[in-house]
Structure formats: C-alpha cells, structure tokens
Coordinates of C-alpha atoms in Angstrom, one line a residue:
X139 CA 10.7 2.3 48.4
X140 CA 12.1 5.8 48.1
X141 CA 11.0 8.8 50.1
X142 CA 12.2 11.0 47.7
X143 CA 10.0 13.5 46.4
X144 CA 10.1 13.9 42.8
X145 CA 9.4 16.9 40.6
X146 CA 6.3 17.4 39.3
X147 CA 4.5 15.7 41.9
X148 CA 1.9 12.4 42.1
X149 CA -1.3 11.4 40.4
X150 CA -3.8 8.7 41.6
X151 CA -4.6 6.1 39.2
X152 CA -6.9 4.1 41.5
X153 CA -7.6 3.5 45.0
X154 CA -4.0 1.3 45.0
X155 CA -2.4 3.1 43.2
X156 CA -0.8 6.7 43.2
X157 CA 2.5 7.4 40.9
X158 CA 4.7 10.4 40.2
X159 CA 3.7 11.9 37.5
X160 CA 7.5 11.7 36.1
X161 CA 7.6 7.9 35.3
X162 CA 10.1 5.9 33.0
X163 CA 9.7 4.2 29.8
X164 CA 11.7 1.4 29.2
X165 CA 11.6 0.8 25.6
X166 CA 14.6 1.9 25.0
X167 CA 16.4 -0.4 27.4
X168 CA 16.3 -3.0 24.3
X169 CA 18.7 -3.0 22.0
X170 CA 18.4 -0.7 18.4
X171 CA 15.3 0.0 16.8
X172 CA 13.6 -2.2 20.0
X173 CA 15.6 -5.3 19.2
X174 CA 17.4 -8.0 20.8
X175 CA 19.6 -7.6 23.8
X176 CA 21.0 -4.0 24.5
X177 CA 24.9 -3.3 24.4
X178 CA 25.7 -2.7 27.5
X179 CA 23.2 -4.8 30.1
X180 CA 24.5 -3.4 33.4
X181 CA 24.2 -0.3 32.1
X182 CA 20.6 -0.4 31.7
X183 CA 20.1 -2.2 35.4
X184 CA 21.9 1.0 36.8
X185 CA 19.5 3.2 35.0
X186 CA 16.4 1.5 36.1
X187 CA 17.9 1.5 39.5
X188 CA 18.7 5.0 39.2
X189 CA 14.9 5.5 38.6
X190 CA 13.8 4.2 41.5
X191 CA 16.5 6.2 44.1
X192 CA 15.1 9.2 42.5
X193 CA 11.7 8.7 43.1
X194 CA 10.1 7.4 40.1
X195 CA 7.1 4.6 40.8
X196 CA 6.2 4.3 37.5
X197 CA 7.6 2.3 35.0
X198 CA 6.3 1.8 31.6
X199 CA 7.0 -1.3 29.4
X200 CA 5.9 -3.9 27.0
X201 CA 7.1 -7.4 27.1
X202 CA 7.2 -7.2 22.8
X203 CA 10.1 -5.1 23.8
X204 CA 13.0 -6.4 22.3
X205 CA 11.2 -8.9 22.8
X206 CA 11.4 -10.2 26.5
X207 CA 14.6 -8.3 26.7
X208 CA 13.6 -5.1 28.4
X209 CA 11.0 -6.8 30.8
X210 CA 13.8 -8.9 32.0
X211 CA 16.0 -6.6 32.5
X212 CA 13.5 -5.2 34.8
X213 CA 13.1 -8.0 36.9
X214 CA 17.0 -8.4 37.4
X215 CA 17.3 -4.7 38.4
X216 CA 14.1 -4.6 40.7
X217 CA 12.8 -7.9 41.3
X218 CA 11.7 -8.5 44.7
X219 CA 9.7 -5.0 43.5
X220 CA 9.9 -2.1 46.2
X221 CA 6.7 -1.5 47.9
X222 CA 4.7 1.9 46.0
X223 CA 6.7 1.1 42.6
X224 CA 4.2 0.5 39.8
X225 CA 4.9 -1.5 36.1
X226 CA 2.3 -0.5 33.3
X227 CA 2.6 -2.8 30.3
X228 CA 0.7 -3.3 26.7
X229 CA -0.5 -6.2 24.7
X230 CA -2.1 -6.1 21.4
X231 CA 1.2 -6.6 19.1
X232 CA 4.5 -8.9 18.7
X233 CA 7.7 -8.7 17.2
X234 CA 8.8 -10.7 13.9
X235 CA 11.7 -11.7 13.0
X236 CA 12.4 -8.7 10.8
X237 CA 11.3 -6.2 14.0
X238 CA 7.9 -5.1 12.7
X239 CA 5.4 -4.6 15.3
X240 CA 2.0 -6.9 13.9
X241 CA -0.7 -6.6 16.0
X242 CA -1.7 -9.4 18.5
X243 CA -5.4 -9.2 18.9
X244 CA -7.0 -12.5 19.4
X245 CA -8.5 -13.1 22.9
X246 CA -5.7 -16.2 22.7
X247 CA -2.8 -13.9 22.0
X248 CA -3.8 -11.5 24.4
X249 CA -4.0 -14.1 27.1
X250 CA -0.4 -15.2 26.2
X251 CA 0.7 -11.9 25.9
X252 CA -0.8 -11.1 29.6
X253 CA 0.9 -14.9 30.6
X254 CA 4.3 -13.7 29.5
X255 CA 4.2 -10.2 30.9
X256 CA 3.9 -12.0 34.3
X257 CA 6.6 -14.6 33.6
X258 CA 9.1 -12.2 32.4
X259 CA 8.5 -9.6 35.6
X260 CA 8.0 -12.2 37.5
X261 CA 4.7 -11.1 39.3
X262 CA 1.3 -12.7 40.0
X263 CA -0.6 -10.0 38.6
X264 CA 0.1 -6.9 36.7
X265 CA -0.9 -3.4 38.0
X266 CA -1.6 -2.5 34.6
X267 CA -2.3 -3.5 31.3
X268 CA -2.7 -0.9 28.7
X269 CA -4.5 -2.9 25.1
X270 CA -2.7 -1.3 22.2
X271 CA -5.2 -0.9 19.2
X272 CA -3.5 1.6 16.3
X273 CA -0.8 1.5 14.7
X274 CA 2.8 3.0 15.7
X275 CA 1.5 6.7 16.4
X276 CA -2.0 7.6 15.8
X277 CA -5.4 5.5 16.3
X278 CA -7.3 3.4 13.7
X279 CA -11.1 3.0 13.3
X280 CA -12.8 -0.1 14.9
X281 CA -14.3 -1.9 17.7
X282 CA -12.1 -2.7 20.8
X283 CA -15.0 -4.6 22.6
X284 CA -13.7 -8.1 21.4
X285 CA -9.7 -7.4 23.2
X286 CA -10.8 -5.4 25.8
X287 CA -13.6 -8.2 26.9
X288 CA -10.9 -10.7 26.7
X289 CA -8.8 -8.1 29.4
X290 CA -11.5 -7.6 31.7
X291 CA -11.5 -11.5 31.8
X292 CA -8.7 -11.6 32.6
X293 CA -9.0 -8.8 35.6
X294 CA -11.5 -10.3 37.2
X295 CA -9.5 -13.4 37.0
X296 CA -7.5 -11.6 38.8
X297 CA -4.1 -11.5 36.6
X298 CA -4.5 -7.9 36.1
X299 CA -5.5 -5.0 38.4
X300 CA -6.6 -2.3 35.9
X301 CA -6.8 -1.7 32.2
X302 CA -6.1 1.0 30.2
X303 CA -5.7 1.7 26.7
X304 CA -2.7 3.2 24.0
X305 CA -3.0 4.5 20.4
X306 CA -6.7 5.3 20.9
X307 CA -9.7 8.0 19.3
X308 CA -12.3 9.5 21.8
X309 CA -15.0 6.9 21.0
X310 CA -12.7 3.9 21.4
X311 CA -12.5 4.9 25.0
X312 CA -16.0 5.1 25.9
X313 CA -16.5 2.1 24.4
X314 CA -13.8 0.6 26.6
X315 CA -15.1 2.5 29.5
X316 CA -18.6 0.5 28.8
X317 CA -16.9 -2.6 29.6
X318 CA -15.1 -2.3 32.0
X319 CA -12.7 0.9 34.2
X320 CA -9.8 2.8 32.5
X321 CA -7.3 4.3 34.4
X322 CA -5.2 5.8 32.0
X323 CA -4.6 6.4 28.3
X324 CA -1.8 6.2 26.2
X325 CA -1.7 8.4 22.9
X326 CA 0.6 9.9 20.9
X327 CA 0.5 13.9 21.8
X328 CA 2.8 16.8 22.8
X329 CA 2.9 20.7 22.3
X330 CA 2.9 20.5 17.9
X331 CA 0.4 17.5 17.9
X332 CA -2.8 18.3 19.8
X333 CA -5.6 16.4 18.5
X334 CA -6.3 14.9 22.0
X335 CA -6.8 18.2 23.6
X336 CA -10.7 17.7 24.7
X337 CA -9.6 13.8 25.6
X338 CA -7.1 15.1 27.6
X339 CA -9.4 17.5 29.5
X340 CA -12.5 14.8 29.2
X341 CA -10.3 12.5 30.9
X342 CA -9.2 14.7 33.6
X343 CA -12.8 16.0 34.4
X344 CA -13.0 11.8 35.0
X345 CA -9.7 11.6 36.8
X346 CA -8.2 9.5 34.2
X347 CA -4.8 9.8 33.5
X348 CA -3.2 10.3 30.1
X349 CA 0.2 9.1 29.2
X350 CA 1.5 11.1 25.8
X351 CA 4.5 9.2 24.2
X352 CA 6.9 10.8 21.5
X353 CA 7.1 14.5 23.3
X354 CA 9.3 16.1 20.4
X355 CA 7.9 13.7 17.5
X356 CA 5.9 14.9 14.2
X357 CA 7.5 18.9 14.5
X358 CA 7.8 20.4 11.5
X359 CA 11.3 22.4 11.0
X360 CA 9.0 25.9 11.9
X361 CA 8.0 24.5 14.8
X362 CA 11.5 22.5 15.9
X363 CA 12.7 26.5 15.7
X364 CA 10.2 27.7 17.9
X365 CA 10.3 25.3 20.6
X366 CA 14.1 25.7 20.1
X367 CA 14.0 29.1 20.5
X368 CA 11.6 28.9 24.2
X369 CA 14.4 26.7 25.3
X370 CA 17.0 29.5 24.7
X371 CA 15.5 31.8 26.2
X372 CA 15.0 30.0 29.3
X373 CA 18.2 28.6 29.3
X374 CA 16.8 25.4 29.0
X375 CA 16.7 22.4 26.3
X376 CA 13.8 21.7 23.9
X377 CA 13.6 18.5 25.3
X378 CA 13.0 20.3 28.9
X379 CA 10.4 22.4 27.5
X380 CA 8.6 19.8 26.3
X381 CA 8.1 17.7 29.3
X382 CA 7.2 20.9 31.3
X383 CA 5.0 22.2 28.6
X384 CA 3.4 18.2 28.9
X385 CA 3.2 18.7 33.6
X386 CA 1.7 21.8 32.7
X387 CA -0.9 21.3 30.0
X388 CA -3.0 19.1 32.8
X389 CA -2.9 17.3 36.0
X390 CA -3.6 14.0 35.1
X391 CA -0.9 14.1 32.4
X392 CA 1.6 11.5 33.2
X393 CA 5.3 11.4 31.2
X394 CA 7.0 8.3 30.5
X395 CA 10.5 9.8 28.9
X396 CA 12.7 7.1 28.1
X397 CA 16.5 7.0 28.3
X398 CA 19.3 4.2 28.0
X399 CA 21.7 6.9 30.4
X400 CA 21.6 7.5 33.9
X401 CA 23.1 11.7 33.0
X402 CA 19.7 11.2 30.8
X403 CA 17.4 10.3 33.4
X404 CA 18.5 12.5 35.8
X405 CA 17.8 15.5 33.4
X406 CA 14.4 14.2 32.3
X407 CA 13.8 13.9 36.1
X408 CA 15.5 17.5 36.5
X409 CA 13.0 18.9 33.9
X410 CA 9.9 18.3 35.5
X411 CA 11.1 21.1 38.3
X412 CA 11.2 24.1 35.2
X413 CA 7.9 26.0 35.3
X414 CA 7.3 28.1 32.4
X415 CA 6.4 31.3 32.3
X416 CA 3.2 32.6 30.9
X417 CA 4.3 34.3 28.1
X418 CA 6.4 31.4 26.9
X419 CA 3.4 29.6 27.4
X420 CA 1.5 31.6 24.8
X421 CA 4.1 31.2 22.5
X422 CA 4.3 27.2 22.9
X423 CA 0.4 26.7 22.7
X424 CA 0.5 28.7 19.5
X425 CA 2.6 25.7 17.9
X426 CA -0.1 23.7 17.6
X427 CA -2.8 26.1 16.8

C-alpha cells in the first residue's frame, strides 16, 4: 500500500480497520445514469489506480452498480488488493432492465447480493457491507431487524467483517445497533441539508463514522449563490467548499466524492487540504439554518 499521507487525515472504523477520511466512490465508474459498461474502461482503471497512489484506502461501491460493472472494474484495477486498502459495499436493491433501483430485501436476496459482491471483487469476505433501507436520498419508516438479522448471519458466518447502514432515520440505527455493531452510516447530508446533525454528533460521541453522499445535492438557487459566493472569496470552488465544510463539520465524517477523471480526483483529493476560516464558517452553517 501507499505511504502517502492524504489530506484530511484517518478515521478508525474498527479494530482492523482505519481509513482516510478522503475515500472514493465508484458509482460513477459505470456507465450513464449507473448503467452498463462505461465509455472508456481504461480510463476508469487509471482512476481507481490513481486513488490508491494518492493515498486513499477507502473505496465505496455497490455491486447493483451498473450492474457488476463497476465492481469489476475494481477487481481488474486492484485485484490482488494492497495491504490497508478497504472496499465498503451495499445490498438492499437491484437494477432492472429499465435502470430503476427496486429494493432487494429478502434475507435470500441479501445473501445473493453479499454472494456476488464477493464474486465480482473477488474476495473471501467483505470489509463492509452497508444494508440500504430508503429510497434514493432520504430514509423511509420501518423495521430493519428482518435484513439486518439476515447480515449479522452472514458476519458471523464470516463473509462479512462489519455492517453498517445507508439511507437511514435515528431510530433505524439503534435498532440496528441492538442486533448487531455499526461502524458507519451512510445518509444523504451536506451544508444545505442537515437533518442528521444530532446523528452525526450521536454517532461521533460512539465513534461511528458517517458517510454523507450528494455533497452539493437538494440546494436551492439562494443557497447555490451562497456557497458560490464562499468559494469566490477563497479562491476556491463550491465543490471544494463543500467537502471541507463536510472534514470540518466532525471527525468521524468520512467523504466518498466520486469521479470518472483522474484531474477530478486529484482535486477532490486536493480539497480536503483547504481549511476554512471561521467567518466563512458562519456564513456556510447559516445555509442550512
């Protein structure tokens, strides 16, 4: 593995398990809208290879991605894995053959999912499985006891290391928690959308991590022009700001920016070394307020 230190600096998930705090997400190694085989193939090997020389040691993916196409591609950039790199997948959803995302949440399903996450990686057991339970970007009432029993099977099994879970509310992660460890969450959040605030600091008083997806999704125009404006100031990007505004909001915050560019990756990388100033801030937690 790398001994490159990357910005922004390392979290511990679990005793086996420490990763920067700058990961990768590799949904959009697939081709459009998550589909089928991406244009260019070597191109997305470079990038996840870029990853790794950087520093990164976490990788997030899904093997409904594309589907099987981006975990694939993973294995043909990576496989035999580096010693200290880390793959966090999801079950809990397919693809059909119009590119919706139905769910998946029969014990049966999950254990296929799980089966062909380790096929297409080509590992004997995943570091960690995140259950997906809402829909694309926010949470939905019910019980998760059912899928997440069927995981923790499956841990102690021995197919899977550690569990987490993605697209959750508050008491769908204690009830998880009451059946067996999370290590990290997955939820949509970022500076305008900040209804997982006390989760966020909950989870860190637990050292649990918490992975936020769509950093610059769900602003309105005002807010666009505000963040917009913090960038110019600082003579940065929005997209910069964001991910700082993400390092900075809590420790155990983990990003997972996602890029089918190596120029892209190395500035999602690049922004995790901005820190922002106090009164910008001010003016970024206001957003949300």
């Amino acid at each position: 593995m790398t001994t490159n230190t990357i910005p922004g600096g390392t979290y511990t998930l679990s005793d086996d398990i420490t990763v920067s705090r700058v990961g990768y997400g590799a949904m959009q190694l697939a081709g459009p809208g998550v589909f089928g085989p991406p244009a260019d193939r070597a191109a997305a090997v470079a990038v996840l290879r870029e990853a790794v020389a950087l520093g990164v040691t976490h990788i997030d993916t899904a093997d409904f991605y594309g589907p099987y196409v981006t975990n694939e591609i993973i294995r043909e950039a990576l496989h035999p894995y580096p010693a200290g790199l880390h793959i966090v997948t999801k079950v809990g959803a397919v693809r059909d053959a119009q590119g919706g995302w139905p769910p998946a949440q029969e014990p049966d399903q999950l254990r296929r999912a799980v089966e062909q996450n380790l096929e297409h990686l080509g590992l004997d057991r995943l570091d960690v499985v995140n259950l997906r339970v809402g829909g694309v970007d926010r949470p939905e009432p019910g019980s998760l006891a059912r899928q997440f029993t069927a995981l923790a099977e499956m841990q102690a099994e021995g197919l899977i290391a550690h569990l987490g879970v993605s697209t959750v509310l508050p008491e769908q992660v204690a009830e998880a928690q009451s059946i067996a460890p999370v290590v990290c969450v997955q939820n949509f959040y970022n500076i305008a959308n900040r209804a997982d605030d006390a989760l966020i600091d909950s989870l860190a008083e637990q050292g649990i991590a918490y992975v936020p997806y769509f950093p610059l999704g769900g602003f309105s125009p005002l807010q666009s022009a505000e963040l917009d404006a913090v960038a110019a100031r600082l003579g940065s990007t929005p997209a910069a700001v964001a991910q700082a505004w993400l390092l900075q909001r809590s420790p155990n915050v983990l990003l997972i920016p996602g890029t089918s560019a190596v120029a892209h990756l190395r500035e999602n990388v690049a922004a995790a070394s901005l820190v922002l100033p106090e009164d910008e801030l001010a003016v970024l937690n206001s957003i949300g307020s």
